Coordinates of C-alpha atoms and ligand atoms in Angstrom, one line a residue:
M132 CA -25.6 16.7 18.6
A133 CA -23.7 19.1 16.4
K134 CA -20.1 18.6 15.3
Y135 CA -17.7 21.4 15.1
I136 CA -15.0 22.6 12.7
F137 CA -12.7 25.2 14.2
V138 CA -10.7 27.2 11.7
T139 CA -7.6 29.1 12.8
G140 CA -5.1 31.2 10.9
G141 CA -1.3 31.2 11.0
V142 CA 1.7 33.2 9.8
V143 CA -0.1 36.4 8.5
S144 CA -3.5 38.0 8.8
S145 CA -5.8 38.1 5.8
V146 CA -4.6 34.6 4.8
G147 CA -8.0 33.6 3.5
K148 CA -9.6 32.0 6.5
G149 CA -13.0 33.6 5.8
I150 CA -13.1 32.2 2.2
T151 CA -11.9 28.8 3.5
V152 CA -14.7 28.7 6.1
A153 CA -17.2 29.8 3.5
S154 CA -15.9 27.1 1.1
I155 CA -16.1 24.4 3.8
G156 CA -19.7 25.5 4.3
R157 CA -20.4 25.2 0.5
I158 CA -18.6 21.8 0.4
L159 CA -20.8 20.4 3.2
K160 CA -24.0 22.0 1.8
S161 CA -23.3 20.4 -1.6
R162 CA -23.4 17.1 0.3
N163 CA -26.8 18.0 1.8
I164 CA -25.3 18.4 5.3
S165 CA -26.8 21.3 7.2
V166 CA -24.2 23.9 8.4
S167 CA -24.1 27.0 10.5
V168 CA -21.2 29.4 10.7
Q169 CA -19.7 31.7 13.3
K170 CA -16.9 34.2 13.5
L171 CA -15.1 34.8 16.8
D172 CA -13.3 38.2 16.7
P173 CA -10.7 38.7 19.4
Y174 CA -10.7 42.5 19.4
I175 CA -12.2 44.4 22.3
N176 CA -14.7 46.5 20.3
V177 CA -18.2 45.3 20.9
D178 CA -18.8 45.2 17.2
P179 CA -17.1 46.6 14.1
G180 CA -19.8 49.3 13.7
T181 CA -17.6 52.0 15.1
M182 CA -14.4 51.0 13.5
S183 CA -12.9 52.8 10.5
P184 CA -13.2 51.0 7.2
Y185 CA -9.4 51.6 7.0
Q186 CA -9.0 49.3 10.0
H187 CA -11.7 46.8 9.3
G188 CA -13.1 47.0 5.8
E189 CA -16.8 46.7 5.3
V190 CA -19.3 46.3 8.1
F191 CA -21.7 43.5 7.1
V192 CA -25.2 43.8 8.5
T193 CA -27.2 40.7 9.3
E194 CA -31.0 40.6 8.8
D195 CA -31.5 40.9 12.6
G196 CA -29.5 44.1 12.6
E197 CA -26.0 43.0 13.9
E198 CA -23.0 45.0 12.6
T199 CA -20.5 42.3 11.8
D200 CA -17.3 41.3 10.1
L201 CA -17.1 41.2 6.3
D202 CA -16.4 37.5 6.5
L203 CA -20.1 36.9 7.3
G204 CA -20.8 38.3 3.9
H205 CA -18.6 35.6 2.4
Y206 CA -20.5 33.0 4.4
E207 CA -23.8 34.2 3.2
R208 CA -22.7 34.4 -0.4
F209 CA -21.0 31.0 -0.5
I210 CA -23.4 29.0 1.6
D211 CA -26.5 30.9 0.6
T212 CA -27.9 31.1 4.1
N213 CA -28.8 34.1 6.2
V214 CA -26.8 34.2 9.5
T215 CA -27.9 36.0 12.6
A216 CA -26.4 38.0 15.4
S217 CA -25.2 34.9 17.2
S218 CA -22.9 34.1 14.3
S219 CA -20.8 37.1 15.3
V220 CA -18.9 37.1 18.6
T221 CA -16.3 39.6 19.7
Q222 CA -14.1 39.7 22.8
G223 CA -15.8 43.1 23.5
Q224 CA -19.2 41.4 23.8
I225 CA -17.8 38.6 25.9
Y226 CA -16.3 41.0 28.4
S227 CA -19.2 43.4 28.5
S228 CA -21.5 40.5 29.2
I229 CA -19.3 39.2 32.0
I230 CA -18.8 42.6 33.5
S231 CA -22.5 43.3 33.6
Q232 CA -23.1 39.9 35.3
E233 CA -20.4 40.8 37.8
R234 CA -22.1 44.2 38.5
R235 CA -25.4 42.4 39.0
G236 CA -23.8 40.3 41.6
D237 CA -23.9 37.0 39.7
F238 CA -20.4 36.1 40.9
L239 CA -20.6 37.4 44.4
G240 CA -17.6 36.2 46.4
G241 CA -15.8 34.9 43.3
T242 CA -12.8 36.1 41.4
I243 CA -13.6 36.4 37.7
Q244 CA -10.9 34.8 35.6
V245 CA -10.1 34.2 31.9
V246 CA -10.3 30.5 32.6
P247 CA -13.1 29.5 33.3
H248 CA -15.3 32.6 33.1
V249 CA -14.3 34.1 29.8
T250 CA -13.8 30.7 28.2
N251 CA -17.2 29.5 29.5
E252 CA -18.9 32.6 28.0
I253 CA -17.1 31.9 24.7
K254 CA -18.2 28.3 24.7
R255 CA -21.8 29.3 25.6
R256 CA -21.9 31.5 22.5
I257 CA -20.5 28.7 20.3
N258 CA -23.1 26.2 21.6
Q259 CA -25.8 28.8 21.2
V260 CA -25.3 28.8 17.4
A261 CA -25.5 25.0 17.4
T262 CA -28.7 25.1 19.4
E263 CA -30.4 27.9 17.5
S264 CA -29.5 26.6 14.0
E265 CA -29.9 22.9 14.7
A266 CA -27.2 22.4 12.1
S267 CA -25.3 19.1 11.9
V268 CA -22.0 21.0 11.6
V269 CA -21.0 24.4 13.1
I270 CA -18.0 25.9 11.4
V271 CA -16.3 28.4 13.7
E272 CA -13.7 30.9 12.4
V273 CA -11.3 32.2 15.0
G274 CA -10.3 35.7 13.9
G275 CA -6.8 37.0 14.1
T276 CA -3.6 35.0 13.8
V277 CA -2.4 32.3 16.1
G278 CA 0.1 34.0 18.4
D279 CA -1.9 37.2 18.9
I280 CA -2.2 38.0 22.6
E281 CA -6.0 38.8 22.3
G282 CA -6.7 35.4 20.7
L283 CA -5.6 33.2 23.6
P284 CA -9.0 33.0 25.4
F285 CA -10.6 31.9 22.2
L286 CA -8.0 29.3 21.4
E287 CA -8.3 28.0 25.0
A288 CA -12.1 27.8 24.7
I289 CA -11.9 25.8 21.4
R290 CA -9.3 23.5 23.0
Q291 CA -11.6 22.8 25.9
M292 CA -14.5 22.0 23.5
K293 CA -12.8 18.7 22.6
S294 CA -13.3 17.4 26.2
D295 CA -16.8 18.9 26.3
V296 CA -18.1 17.3 23.1
G297 CA -15.6 14.6 22.4
R298 CA -12.5 14.8 20.2
E299 CA -14.3 12.7 17.5
N300 CA -16.8 15.5 17.1
I301 CA -14.2 18.2 16.5
L302 CA -12.0 19.1 13.6
Y303 CA -9.3 21.7 13.8
V304 CA -8.3 23.3 10.5
H305 CA -5.3 25.6 10.3
V306 CA -4.9 28.0 7.4
T307 CA -1.4 29.2 6.8
L308 CA 0.7 31.0 4.2
L309 CA 3.8 29.6 2.5
P310 CA 5.9 32.6 1.5
F311 CA 7.9 32.4 -1.7
L312 CA 11.5 33.5 -1.7
A313 CA 12.4 34.7 -5.1
S314 CA 16.1 34.7 -4.5
S315 CA 16.1 30.9 -3.8
G316 CA 13.0 30.2 -5.9
E317 CA 11.5 28.3 -2.9
L318 CA 8.3 28.1 -0.9
K319 CA 9.1 28.2 2.8
T320 CA 7.4 26.0 5.3
K321 CA 9.1 27.2 8.5
P322 CA 6.5 29.9 9.4
T323 CA 3.8 27.2 9.1
Q324 CA 5.8 24.9 11.4
H325 CA 6.2 27.6 14.0
S326 CA 2.5 28.5 13.8
V327 CA 1.5 24.9 14.3
N328 CA 4.0 24.6 17.2
E329 CA 2.3 27.6 18.8
L330 CA -1.1 25.9 18.4
R331 CA 0.2 22.6 19.9
R332 CA 1.7 24.5 22.8
I333 CA -1.8 25.6 23.6
G334 CA -3.0 22.1 23.3
I335 CA -4.5 22.0 19.8
Q336 CA -3.2 19.6 17.2
P337 CA -4.6 20.6 13.8
D338 CA -6.2 17.8 11.7
I339 CA -6.0 19.6 8.4
I340 CA -3.6 22.3 7.2
V341 CA -4.7 24.5 4.3
C342 CA -1.6 26.1 2.7
R343 CA -2.2 29.3 0.9
S344 CA 0.4 30.3 -1.7
D345 CA 0.8 32.3 -4.9
E346 CA 3.0 29.5 -6.3
P347 CA 2.3 25.8 -7.0
I348 CA 3.0 23.6 -3.9
S349 CA 4.9 20.4 -4.6
N350 CA 4.2 17.0 -3.0
D351 CA 7.6 17.2 -1.3
I352 CA 6.6 20.4 0.4
R353 CA 3.3 18.8 1.5
A354 CA 5.1 15.8 2.9
K355 CA 7.5 18.1 4.7
I356 CA 4.7 20.0 6.4
A357 CA 2.9 16.7 7.2
L358 CA 6.0 15.4 8.9
F359 CA 6.9 18.5 10.9
C360 CA 3.4 19.3 11.9
D361 CA 2.3 15.7 12.6
V362 CA -0.6 15.7 10.1
D363 CA -1.5 13.1 7.5
P364 CA 0.1 14.1 4.1
Q365 CA -3.4 13.8 2.5
A366 CA -4.6 16.5 5.0
V367 CA -2.1 19.1 3.9
L368 CA -4.1 20.9 1.2
P369 CA -2.6 23.4 -1.2
L370 CA -4.7 26.5 -2.0
I371 CA -3.1 28.6 -4.7
T372 CA -4.4 32.1 -5.1
L373 CA -7.4 32.0 -7.5
P374 CA -8.6 34.8 -9.8
V375 CA -12.2 33.9 -9.0
I376 CA -12.8 33.4 -5.3
Y377 CA -15.9 31.3 -5.9
E378 CA -13.7 28.6 -7.4
T379 CA -12.2 27.9 -3.9
P380 CA -14.8 25.3 -2.8
L381 CA -14.2 23.4 -6.1
V382 CA -10.4 23.5 -5.7
L383 CA -10.6 22.4 -2.1
E384 CA -13.1 19.7 -3.0
E385 CA -10.8 18.4 -5.7
A386 CA -7.9 18.4 -3.2
G387 CA -10.0 16.0 -1.1
L388 CA -11.3 18.3 1.7
G389 CA -14.9 17.2 1.6
R390 CA -13.9 13.5 1.8
L391 CA -11.5 14.3 4.7
I392 CA -14.1 16.2 6.7
V393 CA -16.8 13.5 6.2
N394 CA -14.3 10.7 7.2
M395 CA -12.8 12.6 10.2
L396 CA -16.2 13.7 11.6
D397 CA -18.0 10.5 10.6
L398 CA -20.6 12.4 8.7
P399 CA -23.0 10.7 6.2
N400 CA -21.0 10.0 3.0
T401 CA -23.7 11.4 0.7
S402 CA -23.1 12.2 -3.0
V403 CA -21.8 15.7 -3.9
D404 CA -23.7 18.0 -6.2
F405 CA -21.5 20.9 -7.4
S406 CA -23.0 21.1 -10.9
E407 CA -24.7 24.5 -10.6
W408 CA -21.7 26.0 -8.7
R409 CA -19.2 24.6 -11.3
Q410 CA -21.3 26.0 -14.1
L411 CA -21.3 29.4 -12.4
V412 CA -17.6 29.4 -11.9
T413 CA -17.0 28.4 -15.5
Q414 CA -19.1 31.3 -16.7
M415 CA -17.3 33.7 -14.3
K416 CA -13.9 32.6 -15.7
E417 CA -14.7 32.9 -19.3
P418 CA -13.4 36.1 -20.9
K419 CA -16.4 38.3 -21.7
E420 CA -17.0 41.8 -23.0
P421 CA -16.4 44.2 -20.1
V422 CA -18.9 46.5 -18.4
S423 CA -17.2 49.4 -16.8
I424 CA -18.7 50.6 -13.5
A425 CA -17.4 53.4 -11.3
I426 CA -17.5 52.9 -7.5
V427 CA -17.3 56.4 -6.1
G428 CA -16.2 56.4 -2.5
K429 CA -13.7 57.7 0.0
Y430 CA -12.1 54.4 0.9
V431 CA -11.5 53.2 -2.7
E432 CA -7.9 52.4 -2.1
L433 CA -9.1 49.7 0.2
H434 CA -11.4 47.5 -1.8
D435 CA -12.5 45.5 1.2
A436 CA -14.5 48.6 2.4
Y437 CA -16.9 48.0 -0.5
I438 CA -16.6 44.2 -0.8
S439 CA -20.3 43.3 -0.9
V440 CA -21.0 46.1 -3.4
K441 CA -18.2 44.8 -5.6
E442 CA -19.4 41.2 -5.3
A443 CA -23.1 42.3 -6.0
L444 CA -21.9 44.1 -9.2
G445 CA -19.9 41.0 -10.2
H446 CA -23.0 38.8 -9.8
A447 CA -25.0 41.2 -11.9
A448 CA -22.3 41.3 -14.5
V449 CA -22.2 37.5 -14.8
Y450 CA -26.0 37.5 -15.1
H451 CA -25.6 39.7 -18.2
N452 CA -22.6 37.7 -19.5
R453 CA -20.2 40.6 -18.9
D454 CA -16.8 40.9 -17.1
L455 CA -17.0 43.5 -14.4
D456 CA -14.4 46.3 -14.8
V457 CA -14.6 48.4 -11.6
Q458 CA -13.2 51.9 -11.8
W459 CA -12.4 52.8 -8.2
I460 CA -12.9 56.6 -8.1
H461 CA -12.0 58.6 -5.1
S462 CA -14.7 61.1 -4.4
E463 CA -12.2 63.7 -3.3
D464 CA -10.5 63.4 -6.7
L465 CA -13.8 64.4 -8.3
E466 CA -13.9 67.4 -6.0
R467 CA -10.4 68.4 -7.1
D468 CA -10.4 67.4 -10.8
G469 CA -14.1 67.6 -11.8
D470 CA -16.1 64.9 -13.5
S471 CA -13.6 64.0 -16.3
L472 CA -12.8 60.8 -14.4
L473 CA -16.3 59.5 -15.1
R474 CA -16.2 59.9 -18.8
S475 CA -15.3 56.4 -19.7
V476 CA -17.7 54.5 -17.4
Q477 CA -20.9 52.9 -18.2
G478 CA -22.5 53.1 -14.8
I479 CA -21.9 54.9 -11.5
V480 CA -22.4 53.4 -8.0
V481 CA -22.2 55.6 -5.0
P482 CA -22.1 53.3 -2.0
G483 CA -22.8 53.9 1.7
G484 CA -20.7 56.0 3.9
F485 CA -20.5 58.3 6.9
G486 CA -19.2 61.8 7.5
E487 CA -18.6 64.9 5.4
R488 CA -15.3 64.1 3.7
G489 CA -15.8 63.5 0.0
I490 CA -19.5 64.3 -0.1
E491 CA -19.3 67.0 -2.7
G492 CA -17.5 64.6 -5.0
K493 CA -20.3 62.1 -4.7
V494 CA -22.8 64.9 -5.4
T495 CA -20.7 65.6 -8.5
A496 CA -21.0 62.0 -9.5
A497 CA -24.8 62.1 -9.2
K498 CA -25.0 65.3 -11.2
Y499 CA -22.8 63.8 -14.0
A500 CA -25.1 60.7 -14.0
R501 CA -28.3 62.8 -14.2
E502 CA -27.0 65.2 -16.9
H503 CA -25.3 62.6 -19.0
R504 CA -28.0 60.0 -18.5
I505 CA -25.5 57.5 -17.2
P506 CA -27.0 54.7 -15.0
Y507 CA -26.6 55.5 -11.3
L508 CA -27.2 53.3 -8.3
G509 CA -27.1 55.0 -5.0
L510 CA -26.9 52.9 -1.9
C511 CA -27.9 54.6 1.3
L512 CA -25.5 57.5 1.4
G513 CA -25.6 57.3 -2.4
M514 CA -29.4 57.8 -2.3
H515 CA -28.8 60.9 0.0
T516 CA -26.3 62.4 -2.5
M517 CA -28.7 61.7 -5.4
M518 CA -31.5 63.6 -3.5
I519 CA -29.2 66.4 -2.4
E520 CA -28.1 66.9 -6.0
F521 CA -31.6 66.8 -7.5
T522 CA -32.9 69.3 -4.9
R523 CA -30.0 71.6 -5.6
H524 CA -30.8 71.3 -9.3
I525 CA -34.5 72.0 -9.1
L526 CA -34.2 74.8 -6.5
G527 CA -31.2 76.3 -8.4
S528 CA -29.3 76.6 -5.1
P529 CA -26.1 75.0 -3.8
K530 CA -27.6 75.0 -0.3
P531 CA -29.7 71.8 -0.1
N532 CA -27.9 69.2 2.0
S533 CA -28.1 66.5 4.6
T534 CA -28.0 67.7 8.2
E535 CA -25.3 65.1 8.6
F536 CA -22.9 67.4 6.7
D537 CA -24.5 70.7 7.3
P538 CA -26.5 70.7 10.5
E539 CA -27.7 74.3 9.9
S540 CA -28.8 73.7 6.3
S541 CA -31.7 75.9 5.2
Y542 CA -32.8 73.1 2.9
P543 CA -32.4 69.8 4.9
V544 CA -33.6 67.4 2.3
I545 CA -32.0 64.6 4.3
D546 CA -32.5 64.8 8.0
L547 CA -32.8 62.9 11.3
L548 CA -36.4 61.9 12.2
P549 CA -37.9 63.7 15.2
G550 CA -36.9 61.5 18.2
Q551 CA -33.6 60.5 16.7
R552 CA -31.9 63.6 17.7
E553 CA -32.1 62.5 21.4
A554 CA -30.2 59.2 20.7
S555 CA -26.8 59.3 22.4
G556 CA -23.6 57.5 21.7
K557 CA -22.4 56.2 18.4
G558 CA -22.4 52.4 18.7
G559 CA -25.6 50.5 17.8
T560 CA -27.8 53.6 17.6
M561 CA -28.8 53.3 13.9
R562 CA -31.7 51.9 12.0
L563 CA -30.3 48.4 11.6
G564 CA -31.4 45.2 10.0
I565 CA -34.4 44.3 7.7
Y566 CA -37.4 46.5 7.2
P567 CA -40.2 46.0 4.8
C568 CA -40.5 48.2 1.7
H569 CA -43.7 48.6 -0.3
L570 CA -43.1 49.1 -4.0
V571 CA -45.1 51.4 -6.2
A572 CA -46.5 49.6 -9.2
G573 CA -45.3 50.7 -12.6
T574 CA -41.9 51.9 -11.4
K575 CA -38.4 50.6 -12.2
A576 CA -38.1 49.3 -8.7
A577 CA -41.3 47.3 -8.9
S578 CA -40.3 45.9 -12.3
A579 CA -36.9 44.9 -11.0
Y580 CA -38.2 43.0 -7.9
E581 CA -41.5 41.7 -9.5
E582 CA -42.9 41.8 -5.9
Q583 CA -45.1 44.2 -4.0
V584 CA -43.3 44.0 -0.7
V585 CA -39.6 43.4 -0.2
H586 CA -37.4 43.2 3.0
E587 CA -34.0 44.9 2.8
R588 CA -31.2 45.5 5.3
H589 CA -30.6 49.0 6.7
R590 CA -27.7 50.7 8.5
H591 CA -28.2 54.5 8.8
R592 CA -29.4 57.4 10.9
F593 CA -30.6 59.9 8.4
E594 CA -33.7 59.7 6.2
F595 CA -35.3 61.6 3.3
N596 CA -37.2 64.6 4.7
N597 CA -40.9 64.3 3.7
E598 CA -41.2 68.1 3.5
Y599 CA -39.5 67.9 0.2
R600 CA -41.5 65.0 -1.2
Q601 CA -44.0 67.0 -3.2
T602 CA -41.5 69.5 -4.6
L603 CA -39.3 66.6 -5.8
E604 CA -42.2 64.6 -7.1
E605 CA -43.4 67.5 -9.2
A606 CA -39.9 67.8 -10.7
G607 CA -39.8 64.1 -11.8
M608 CA -38.6 62.1 -8.8
I609 CA -40.7 59.0 -8.2
F610 CA -40.8 57.6 -4.6
S611 CA -41.1 54.0 -5.7
G612 CA -40.4 52.3 -2.4
L613 CA -42.0 53.3 0.9
S614 CA -42.2 52.0 4.5
P615 CA -45.6 50.2 5.1
D616 CA -47.1 53.4 6.7
G617 CA -45.8 55.4 3.8
E618 CA -43.8 57.7 6.1
L619 CA -40.2 56.7 5.1
V620 CA -38.8 56.9 1.7
E621 CA -37.0 53.6 0.9
I622 CA -36.4 54.1 -2.9
G623 CA -36.4 57.1 -5.2
E624 CA -35.9 57.0 -8.9
L625 CA -35.8 59.6 -11.6
Q626 CA -38.6 59.4 -14.1
D627 CA -36.8 60.9 -17.1
H628 CA -33.6 58.9 -17.0
P629 CA -32.5 55.4 -18.2
F630 CA -31.7 54.3 -14.6
M631 CA -31.1 56.6 -11.8
L632 CA -32.2 55.0 -8.6
G633 CA -31.3 55.4 -4.9
C634 CA -32.3 53.2 -2.0
Q635 CA -32.1 53.9 1.7
F636 CA -31.0 50.3 2.3
H637 CA -28.1 48.1 1.3
P638 CA -29.2 45.6 -1.4
E639 CA -25.6 44.5 -1.8
F640 CA -26.0 42.3 1.3
L641 CA -28.6 40.1 -0.3
S642 CA -26.9 39.5 -3.7
R643 CA -25.8 35.9 -4.3
P644 CA -23.5 34.7 -7.1
N645 CA -26.3 32.6 -8.6
R646 CA -29.0 35.2 -7.8
A647 CA -28.0 38.7 -8.7
H648 CA -29.9 41.3 -6.7
P649 CA -32.7 42.7 -8.8
L650 CA -31.6 46.4 -8.4
F651 CA -27.9 45.5 -9.3
R652 CA -29.1 43.3 -12.1
D653 CA -31.2 46.0 -13.7
F654 CA -28.6 48.7 -13.1
V655 CA -25.9 46.6 -14.9
G656 CA -28.4 45.6 -17.5
V657 CA -28.9 49.2 -18.5
A658 CA -25.2 50.1 -18.0
K659 CA -24.0 47.4 -20.4
G660 CA -25.9 49.2 -23.2
V661 CA -24.1 52.5 -22.6
L662 CA -21.4 53.4 -25.0
R663 CA -18.0 54.0 -23.4
E664 CA -15.9 56.9 -24.7
G665 CA -13.6 55.8 -27.4
T666 CA -15.3 52.5 -28.2
Q667 CA -17.4 51.5 -31.2
P668 CA -21.1 50.6 -30.6
T669 CA -21.3 46.9 -30.5
L670 CA -24.5 46.6 -28.6
P671 CA -27.9 48.2 -29.1
L672 CA -28.8 50.6 -26.4
V673 CA -31.2 49.0 -23.9
Ligands
LIG968 N1 -24.4 58.4 6.8 C1 -25.7 58.2 6.4 C2 -26.6 57.9 7.6 O1 -26.2 57.7 8.7 C3 -25.7 57.0 5.4 C4 -25.3 55.7 6.1 C5 -25.0 54.6 5.1 O2 -24.6 54.9 3.9 N2 -25.0 53.4 5.5 O3 -27.8 57.9 7.4

C-alpha cells in the first residue's frame, strides 16, 4: 500500500511548494524509493489550457496530452519521471465530473454536498495515482495557500485520508515564508504560526515545516516555530533562496529531510546516492563563460510563462560548460524599435504562443536570424514565424501568413487542417501530447537526435500547409521531421544556415538537467561559437 506526503503552502503564494515537492521526489528517488507526484489545483477552470500566461505562467503538457500546471514540469525535471493526466487535478475537473454524474442520475434522491461527494471525488483521484503508478510514496501538492476559500475541500480531503489509510502512512509538510523586516533586522515567525493554526483548525497537524527565507534562519527561530506550531525542532527546516534551484534537494537532504521522511513513514532506510546530482549542481554553480540567448516572446516580463524553455536552455548551456545569459526580448519592442535589440545575442529562440499580438516582432527575429546567420530555434509558434518569414522572403511579398493571424491570407503557409475548422470551443481542442516524428537522414535534426523516430509533445491547432512544401524546398528549406504518413511537417531547417530550425512540437518539455534535449543542445552548441558584438573572439566558430 502506498504512503502519502501532502504538501501545503502558507503565508504567500509562489512560496516554492512545487520545487519542494520535486525535491522530496528526488530525495526519495535517490534512496531508490519509487515515487509518484500529483498536483491538486483549487481553481474552477477544468485545466490551465485556457488561462492567460499572465495569470498562470506556462502550461505544461504531459505525454498523454493533459494541459497542466508548470509545477509538473519541475516534477519531471527533478524526478526524471514522466507524469500523466492523473497527476493533475483541478477543482473544475472534480465539479464537472460530479455534475455529469448527477445529470446521469447517479445520485438520484440524494443531495450532493462538498462533504462527502466532493471530498470523495478528490480522494478517488489521489488514490488513482497510487494505483496507476504502483509507487511506494505518492507526493501530493495542494495548490494555493492555506486559508484560500477554494482550497477547503482539498484540505478536508487530505485530512480524511489519515483515517482512510492510517496516520502512520501519511506525512503533512507545510511550506511557509519567513518575512524579513529590514527596520528591525528580524525574520518574523508570526505569519507561519497563523498559517499552521489555520491548518490545525481544519484538523491537520503538520509533521514538517519548511521555512522559506531570503535570510539565514537561526536555531532560535527554528525552536520558536517548533514550540508554537507543535513540531519537533528537527522538523523545522530552513530553505534559503538558492541561485540554482537544482540545489534544493541537496540542501533539504543536508537539513535532514530525507532521514525525517524515512523515519516518520517507516520507509526502508537505504543508502542515498546523490553523486551525479551533486556533480551537476557543482557544475551549474561554477562561473563559466556566458552564452547569450534571446527569448523573443510577448510575456517576457513574466519569466514563468517560458519556464521549461529557459530550463532547457540552461541544461544545454551546462552541457557546453557555459552560463546561460537569457536576453528577454519583447516581440512588440522589435516591432517598434527594429532588430537592434538582437545585435548582441548569440542565438534566438522564438517559443510557443497564441494570438496575433507581437507576431510581426517574432517574424523580424526570424528574418534577423536568417540574414545574419544567427542560430535560431523555433518552438511551435516559433516554427510558424520561421516559415512565414521564409515564404515572405522567397515570394518577395509581405502577405504570407498563418490563418491564425490573417484568416483571409492569400498565402496561408500555416493553416488549419481540413476537418479542424469544424472544432468548436477553445478548451482541449488542440493536437495535444506525444506524436511520432520520423527524421530524415543527413539533416541537422537527425544528427542531433541520432534516432530515426522520436516522440515529442504537441500543443497546437495550426500546421504547415503542404501546398507550400515544394516551393520552400526548392528555395532551401529541408523538411527534416515528418509524421509517419509524411503528411505533417514536424521539423523544418534551413539548408544554408549554421542552425535555423523550427519544430511543430515542444522539445523543452523533455529536457532534463542531466540530459539536455538534443535540439537545445545543438542549438546552444552552435550559438556558443557566435561572436557577440563588442567581444573579442575567444572561441573558434563551430
Ligand atoms: N498558436 C499556434 C497554434 O495553435 C502555436 C501554438 C504553440 O505555439 N503552442 O498552432
